XYZ file of C-alpha atoms in Angstrom:
541
model
C 24.221 47.622 7.708
C 22.110 50.988 8.117
C 18.812 51.798 6.764
C 20.363 53.198 3.791
C 21.927 49.984 2.730
C 25.468 51.136 3.903
C 27.622 48.659 5.497
C 28.553 49.478 8.910
C 30.465 46.467 9.909
C 32.750 44.601 7.299
C 31.340 41.522 5.758
C 34.013 39.243 6.804
C 31.539 36.485 8.386
C 30.296 33.341 6.962
C 26.944 34.318 8.652
C 25.674 37.014 10.773
C 22.443 37.082 12.842
C 20.532 40.373 13.978
C 21.895 42.199 17.084
C 20.091 41.473 20.311
C 18.782 43.758 22.788
C 21.978 43.781 24.850
C 23.883 45.008 21.638
C 25.462 41.636 20.568
C 25.101 39.719 17.463
C 26.165 36.105 16.876
C 28.571 35.688 14.034
C 29.891 32.448 12.341
C 33.358 32.105 10.862
C 35.223 29.067 9.585
C 32.680 26.851 11.343
C 32.733 28.185 14.664
C 30.396 30.958 16.616
C 31.419 34.214 18.397
C 29.900 37.428 19.346
C 30.380 40.995 18.009
C 29.441 44.318 19.355
C 27.675 47.039 17.355
C 31.209 48.259 16.303
C 32.272 44.782 15.222
C 34.522 44.076 17.617
C 34.864 40.633 19.274
C 33.296 40.256 22.580
C 33.762 36.473 21.975
C 35.916 34.910 19.456
C 34.350 32.610 17.131
C 35.456 29.444 19.210
C 31.988 27.729 19.838
C 30.218 24.924 17.779
C 26.882 26.934 18.817
C 25.937 29.978 20.773
C 22.059 30.235 21.630
C 20.210 34.051 21.867
C 20.641 35.605 24.952
C 18.042 35.480 27.844
C 18.714 38.449 29.531
C 22.663 38.816 29.872
C 23.022 34.947 29.587
C 23.619 32.534 26.797
C 24.031 28.798 26.510
C 27.018 27.766 24.393
C 28.599 24.657 23.286
C 31.869 23.114 22.437
C 32.887 19.446 21.427
C 33.054 18.674 25.092
C 29.521 19.841 26.217
C 27.172 22.744 26.960
C 28.049 25.659 29.524
C 26.716 29.177 30.174
C 28.365 32.818 29.589
C 27.439 36.285 30.452
C 27.349 39.205 28.012
C 31.046 39.866 28.516
C 31.757 36.253 27.388
C 32.747 34.904 30.680
C 32.042 31.384 31.447
C 29.883 31.155 34.552
C 29.458 27.212 34.832
C 32.242 25.383 36.820
C 32.088 22.298 34.046
C 30.356 21.320 30.925
C 27.042 19.458 30.783
C 25.555 17.130 28.279
C 22.580 19.527 27.764
C 21.430 22.835 28.987
C 18.128 24.552 27.792
C 17.272 28.102 27.720
C 16.653 30.125 30.750
C 13.075 30.246 32.014
C 12.183 31.924 35.357
C 16.177 32.458 36.163
C 16.453 28.581 35.970
C 18.269 26.566 33.194
C 17.383 22.853 32.955
C 20.606 20.876 32.516
C 21.407 16.985 31.978
C 24.140 15.119 33.278
C 24.631 11.283 33.299
C 21.206 10.996 31.591
C 19.321 12.684 34.813
C 18.239 16.167 34.997
C 18.659 19.072 37.451
C 18.583 23.042 37.358
C 21.298 25.927 37.321
C 20.366 29.378 38.452
C 21.218 32.601 36.319
C 24.675 32.451 38.015
C 25.584 28.847 36.466
C 25.284 27.347 39.873
C 23.329 23.993 40.603
C 20.646 25.054 42.703
C 18.517 21.643 41.867
C 20.893 18.671 41.748
C 20.525 16.293 38.665
C 18.188 13.681 40.472
C 15.253 13.539 38.049
C 14.578 10.860 35.174
C 12.541 13.417 33.212
C 12.163 17.040 33.604
C 10.687 20.172 32.106
C 11.497 23.942 31.769
C 9.849 26.067 34.551
C 6.787 27.719 33.780
C 6.822 30.780 36.011
C 7.583 29.560 39.411
C 6.731 25.855 38.797
C 7.462 22.612 36.815
C 6.763 19.109 36.843
C 9.456 16.149 36.935
C 9.548 12.340 37.286
C 12.034 10.719 39.916
C 14.067 7.834 39.517
C 11.223 5.726 40.984
C 8.808 6.705 38.230
C 6.584 9.340 40.500
C 5.736 12.591 39.043
C 5.951 15.769 41.284
C 5.368 19.629 40.828
C 8.332 21.585 42.195
C 9.269 24.986 42.933
C 12.483 26.921 41.738
C 13.998 25.763 45.082
C 13.286 22.128 44.491
C 10.509 21.948 46.817
C 7.835 19.334 46.134
C 4.633 21.210 45.956
C 2.322 18.306 44.486
C 2.541 14.516 43.883
C 0.573 13.128 40.937
C -0.226 9.419 41.368
C -0.743 8.679 37.377
C 1.005 6.845 34.512
C 2.002 9.719 32.587
C 2.217 13.483 33.335
C 3.275 16.132 31.062
C 4.758 19.722 31.172
C 2.918 22.526 33.020
C 1.480 25.398 30.484
C -0.835 28.152 31.691
C -1.889 26.524 34.893
C -2.663 23.043 32.824
C -0.859 19.937 33.187
C -1.611 16.851 30.611
C -1.903 13.632 32.292
C -2.786 9.774 31.240
C -4.255 7.557 34.405
C -2.982 4.484 32.988
C -1.055 3.486 29.698
C -4.274 2.492 27.998
C -5.998 5.593 28.917
C -6.583 9.067 26.822
C -5.125 12.316 27.914
C -6.606 15.036 29.780
C -5.538 17.950 31.798
C -5.032 18.554 35.432
C -4.847 21.620 37.740
C -1.594 22.373 39.650
C -3.377 20.914 42.372
C -4.060 17.635 40.886
C -7.502 18.051 40.102
C -9.004 17.060 36.769
C -10.056 19.909 34.887
C -10.214 18.753 31.316
C -11.711 15.194 30.767
C -9.343 12.577 29.245
C -10.638 12.246 25.659
C -7.464 12.523 23.520
C -4.774 10.396 21.910
C -2.509 13.411 22.007
C -2.486 16.720 23.682
C 0.077 19.728 23.497
C 0.834 22.808 25.640
C -1.518 25.459 26.211
C -0.678 28.816 24.357
C -2.440 32.074 24.553
C -5.542 29.935 26.122
C -5.993 27.361 23.809
C -4.079 23.759 23.321
C -4.168 21.679 20.255
C -5.516 18.053 20.557
C -5.948 15.079 18.281
C -7.810 12.098 18.175
C -6.549 9.103 15.849
C -9.096 7.638 13.610
C -8.149 4.788 11.030
C -4.734 4.741 11.810
C -4.220 8.577 11.361
C -4.198 11.703 13.804
C -6.667 14.290 13.301
C -6.416 17.734 15.164
C -8.473 20.026 16.542
C -8.487 22.947 19.280
C -9.849 23.265 22.874
C -9.683 26.145 25.415
C -8.644 25.884 29.083
C -12.311 24.856 30.144
C -11.988 21.808 27.726
C -14.536 23.249 25.117
C -13.783 22.423 21.593
C -13.244 25.331 19.456
C -12.143 23.466 16.761
C -13.312 19.637 15.757
C -10.571 17.267 15.456
C -11.017 16.727 11.821
C -7.993 18.382 10.521
C -4.736 17.008 9.196
C -2.441 19.702 10.947
C -2.942 22.494 12.963
C -0.302 25.342 13.715
C -0.562 27.914 16.498
C 0.677 31.418 15.268
C -0.112 33.607 18.129
C -2.746 36.801 18.335
C -5.714 34.353 18.325
C -4.754 33.021 14.901
C -3.661 29.469 13.720
C -2.791 27.761 10.425
C -4.858 24.841 9.215
C -3.485 22.379 6.799
C -4.714 19.827 4.478
C -3.132 17.955 1.536
C -3.258 19.235 -1.866
C -3.398 16.260 -4.351
C -3.737 18.481 -7.459
C -0.023 18.370 -8.061
C 2.062 15.613 -9.153
C 3.556 15.836 -5.532
C 1.334 16.216 -2.734
C 1.839 19.157 -0.593
C 0.392 20.480 2.710
C -1.370 23.674 2.080
C -2.571 25.984 4.920
C -4.951 28.541 5.451
C -5.243 31.264 8.278
C -8.311 30.550 10.730
C -9.246 32.582 13.934
C -9.095 30.495 16.986
C -12.745 30.772 17.021
C -12.777 28.916 13.395
C -13.303 31.671 11.071
C -11.118 31.322 7.951
C -9.303 34.308 6.786
C -7.317 33.109 3.524
C -7.577 30.219 1.383
C -5.579 26.865 1.535
C -2.802 28.135 -1.007
C 0.121 28.453 1.377
C 3.107 25.954 2.012
C 4.271 27.846 5.073
C 3.037 30.323 7.642
C 5.186 31.593 10.465
C 4.348 32.727 14.139
C 3.017 36.253 14.399
C 5.572 39.113 15.112
C 5.179 42.849 15.466
C 4.710 43.171 11.761
C 2.443 40.113 11.117
C 3.042 36.643 9.902
C 5.529 35.605 7.009
C 3.719 33.517 4.372
C 4.990 31.377 1.345
C 3.106 29.657 -1.348
C 6.467 27.730 -2.498
C 7.056 30.475 -5.118
C 7.413 33.656 -3.094
C 7.431 34.765 0.350
C 5.456 37.888 1.921
C 4.056 39.265 4.992
C 0.662 39.115 6.145
C -1.676 40.900 8.681
C -3.841 39.380 11.339
C -7.022 39.739 9.080
C -5.081 37.775 6.215
C -3.970 40.481 4.214
C -0.764 40.575 2.171
C 1.276 43.290 3.036
C 4.640 44.898 1.647
C 6.708 43.611 -1.065
C 6.687 39.615 -2.541
C 10.244 38.182 -2.617
C 10.989 35.326 -5.038
C 11.584 31.977 -3.262
C 10.667 30.196 0.159
C 12.032 32.124 3.289
C 11.315 34.358 6.287
C 11.252 38.232 6.564
C 12.203 40.008 9.835
C 11.684 43.845 10.221
C 15.172 45.765 11.096
C 13.397 49.170 11.815
C 14.309 50.340 8.521
C 15.051 47.632 6.318
C 13.955 44.080 5.632
C 15.908 41.366 6.421
C 15.137 38.464 3.996
C 16.225 34.990 4.385
C 15.295 33.183 1.157
C 16.429 29.858 -0.015
C 18.963 29.872 2.709
C 20.494 33.076 1.694
C 20.232 36.357 3.184
C 19.788 39.802 1.580
C 18.509 43.336 2.763
C 15.724 45.372 1.077
C 13.840 48.584 1.715
C 10.073 48.536 2.290
C 9.358 49.295 -0.951
C 11.322 46.075 -2.158
C 14.334 47.410 -3.407
C 17.608 45.410 -2.885
C 20.246 47.264 -0.996
C 22.715 44.289 -0.578
C 22.777 40.759 -1.395
C 25.703 38.391 -1.368
C 26.822 37.707 -4.777
C 27.407 34.179 -4.104
C 31.047 34.454 -5.443
C 34.052 33.618 -2.998
C 37.617 35.214 -4.098
C 40.196 33.093 -2.739
C 43.441 34.383 -3.916
C 43.955 35.715 -7.624
C 43.161 33.409 -9.957
C 41.287 31.235 -7.777
C 37.594 31.766 -6.961
C 34.324 30.090 -6.278
C 31.078 30.883 -7.900
C 27.697 29.482 -6.521
C 25.235 27.553 -8.795
C 21.914 26.007 -7.978
C 19.390 23.649 -8.988
C 15.628 23.190 -7.746
C 14.605 19.549 -7.193
C 11.204 21.236 -6.184
C 9.583 24.683 -6.388
C 10.126 24.846 -2.396
C 13.685 23.570 -2.384
C 17.023 24.296 -3.549
C 20.262 22.554 -3.906
C 23.479 24.929 -3.943
C 26.568 23.770 -5.038
C 30.208 25.424 -5.938
C 31.910 25.776 -9.133
C 35.637 26.423 -8.987
C 37.646 29.114 -11.174
C 41.199 29.792 -12.095
C 42.741 26.155 -12.589
C 45.028 26.934 -15.317
C 44.255 23.832 -17.090
C 40.617 24.013 -18.260
C 39.961 20.556 -18.947
C 41.044 19.620 -15.397
C 38.972 22.469 -14.206
C 35.889 21.314 -15.796
C 36.431 17.794 -14.853
C 36.584 18.883 -11.117
C 33.432 20.957 -11.481
C 31.388 18.213 -13.271
C 32.517 16.022 -10.342
C 31.291 18.623 -7.735
C 28.066 19.153 -9.602
C 27.297 15.300 -9.559
C 28.308 14.951 -6.124
C 25.832 17.840 -4.931
C 22.862 16.859 -7.388
C 22.831 13.218 -7.395
C 19.314 11.990 -6.501
C 18.939 10.587 -3.037
C 17.996 6.869 -2.500
C 15.261 7.929 -0.535
C 13.880 9.990 -3.262
C 13.480 7.004 -5.377
C 11.087 5.359 -3.076
C 8.266 7.634 -3.166
C 7.219 11.462 -3.481
C 7.179 12.568 0.167
C 11.126 12.575 0.682
C 12.339 16.481 0.466
C 15.952 17.619 0.322
C 18.121 20.593 -0.006
C 21.791 20.728 -0.524
C 24.446 23.437 0.498
C 28.352 23.742 0.580
C 31.230 25.438 2.969
C 34.431 26.190 2.501
C 36.202 24.972 5.488
C 39.940 25.561 4.522
C 42.115 27.434 2.236
C 45.853 27.794 2.267
C 48.146 28.192 -0.668
C 46.911 25.834 -3.033
C 44.932 23.534 -0.907
C 41.022 24.053 -0.949
C 38.697 21.953 1.566
C 35.017 21.916 0.726
C 32.165 20.322 2.419
C 28.843 19.432 0.635
C 25.830 18.771 2.667
C 22.472 17.414 1.569
C 19.549 17.266 4.210
C 16.631 15.276 3.761
C 13.287 14.801 5.156
C 10.796 12.010 4.826
C 7.294 13.336 5.384
C 6.078 9.717 5.641
C 7.853 8.481 8.971
C 9.426 11.786 10.046
C 12.852 10.893 9.714
C 15.793 13.425 9.091
C 18.866 12.596 7.334
C 22.062 14.073 6.380
C 25.027 13.297 3.733
C 28.207 14.768 3.870
C 30.673 14.721 1.190
C 34.351 16.248 1.632
C 36.961 17.249 -1.062
C 40.441 18.197 -0.454
C 41.344 20.017 -3.822
C 44.616 21.149 -5.147
C 43.863 24.331 -6.999
C 46.949 23.851 -9.340
C 45.431 21.212 -11.214
C 42.110 19.976 -9.711
C 43.590 16.633 -8.087
C 41.372 15.352 -5.104
C 43.512 14.011 -2.220
C 43.081 10.989 -0.514
C 44.063 10.536 3.218
C 46.915 8.330 2.102
C 48.540 11.176 0.212
C 49.323 12.860 3.501
C 51.782 10.121 4.697
C 54.909 8.474 3.909
C 54.850 5.489 1.866
C 54.814 2.127 3.185
C 53.940 3.796 6.584
C 50.666 1.959 8.457
C 49.103 5.213 8.832
C 45.368 3.668 9.291
C 46.872 1.551 12.112
C 48.159 4.586 13.779
C 45.095 6.591 13.304
C 42.682 3.816 14.656
C 44.802 3.829 17.888
C 44.398 7.595 18.233
C 40.556 7.405 17.513
C 40.015 4.683 19.898
C 41.749 6.745 22.657
C 39.791 9.904 21.772
C 36.571 7.768 22.028
C 37.729 6.908 25.458
C 38.658 10.288 26.591
C 35.458 12.062 25.035
C 33.032 9.615 26.897
C 30.620 10.401 24.336
C 27.902 7.973 23.145
C 30.328 6.094 20.797
C 29.914 2.936 23.058
C 26.637 2.647 21.468
C 28.461 2.315 17.855
C 30.970 0.123 16.642
C 34.055 1.624 15.487
C 35.519 -0.743 12.818
C 38.530 1.058 11.591
C 39.655 3.504 8.790
C 38.441 2.559 5.301
C 40.512 3.088 2.032
C 38.232 5.956 1.015
C 38.002 7.517 4.533
C 36.407 10.962 4.458
C 38.620 13.648 6.129
C 39.499 17.313 6.285
C 42.898 19.033 6.940
C 43.396 22.300 8.615
C 46.681 24.277 9.385
C 47.317 22.372 12.646
C 44.931 19.407 12.817
C 43.740 16.414 10.741
C 40.160 15.796 11.189
C 38.691 12.531 10.369
C 34.867 12.359 9.521
C 33.598 8.802 10.524
C 30.097 7.255 9.739
C 29.239 5.048 12.559
C 26.543 2.394 10.745
C 23.724 2.027 13.181
C 19.957 2.429 13.107
C 20.646 6.183 12.526
C 23.547 7.153 10.391
C 25.691 9.136 12.863
C 28.744 11.240 11.935
C 31.484 12.171 14.295
C 34.637 14.206 13.670
C 37.835 13.038 15.316
C 40.521 15.784 15.783
C 43.976 14.472 15.629
C 46.842 17.213 16.057
C 49.490 16.944 13.393
C 52.074 17.413 15.794
C 50.878 14.131 17.028
C 51.478 11.981 13.788
C 54.207 14.303 12.701
C 56.538 11.015 12.393
C 54.396 9.349 9.658
C 53.815 12.504 7.701
C 55.289 12.718 4.145
C 56.711 16.425 4.274
C 58.214 15.885 0.897
C 54.683 14.995 -0.548
C 52.910 16.571 -2.681
C 49.930 17.285 -0.447
C 51.728 18.624 2.525
C 53.531 21.010 -0.038
C 50.216 22.159 -1.307
C 49.577 24.321 2.175
C 53.078 24.897 3.408
C 55.859 26.994 2.262
C 58.669 25.450 0.561
C 62.227 26.673 -0.645
C 60.536 26.895 -4.357
C 58.052 29.532 -2.818
């Protein structure tokens, strides 16, 4: 989109991100990520589950088999996939393989083998690692040991300071790279230095209280605050709980690092400083703010973020994007409607459980029998808006919801409803997924059994495929028990594959998608059945 709001590249993507300095933008289509140039041409087709922003001319990508590194022409540089790869720092990429860590260079080559129990990203030319024997070392970008630290715990190097604990029962302090103590161990928790300051905390009456120190260890802000966030440009956000509302919220005010208060405690969000200031929200509207705490530019209704694109604001509010002029005039906004094919379409509805949260859900239009259409839409609404069990336990549970169109062909529509939650009490995240395979002729929701021939032991066949996939993929399924498919098994279907969405029952709910080729299970598929016919051409079409 140009400054006048004219679309320069066709809006065919589910999601598109800003162009990076190399002229490429990450896009999302049908649940997969790719790269386009400024002319809208694919540099990388949407084949990845994740593409990270480029560091120079390199980017980290992820498929279902692991992480690798590509260049800005889309060429894969690594010779194999890894369990994890971090962003590039100092021309080194931290990687994980078989629960040990090593480093790649900018060409994707292993320059420091995976031999460390713990490791950190490089800070300029150095980083800290822990060996298999438990020792902590400072190493350079070639893997040479520069210094040994004989302490119980050693953290990551940041701005020439390294956090340490002498033993398990001691407090945290800081070392220089040479191993000399430069800040006395007085704190229960310490965080990385940023622009010459670091957040520290002390625990009192079972609760952490936060303060700020400089690189000499001098206290700039006493550890008496409920939360501190470093914003950059010598600014920070101090948070305190506002109990004046029915549901208590953390409210933030902007301060200087020397402790001068610049705003009142009225904001539910303050973001990091960029070239145009920081983005703030009071839970009702979002606006930019300068380094003196003064609001500037237009205010946008809702909670989100604002990015300056040199002529337009890209506004990401309530999980939706629109573009605005500097005066606040909207030049493009997603209508929320999606035409599938005449007469079928999806319109978007929303509900706010709280002022700063939103649940989006779909409404299907075009089903000839309006009674069946309303019945389907009522089910979608209830599935999306049903109150989470966690929310009934207290007021510190926050959730939001959204949906995706995963597949549409002929009469078959595949919808995914997603609800994500966060418990402020214990810091846990949760996610619930509901999938619906819908026949748009009458709103019928298919079950997995509808795909197969009658009297076929389809669950037994699929169970064998899944057990084999678990062995082949070599992922952490060994930590969870696969107990076979259920009568109401969650699934999705695509032109060439069946996806089984299996929920493992463990300490944390784990979803895994098992992909099974339709060609592999062809003998048991009912090709005369209604479900198969709903997304395949027949003699009657």
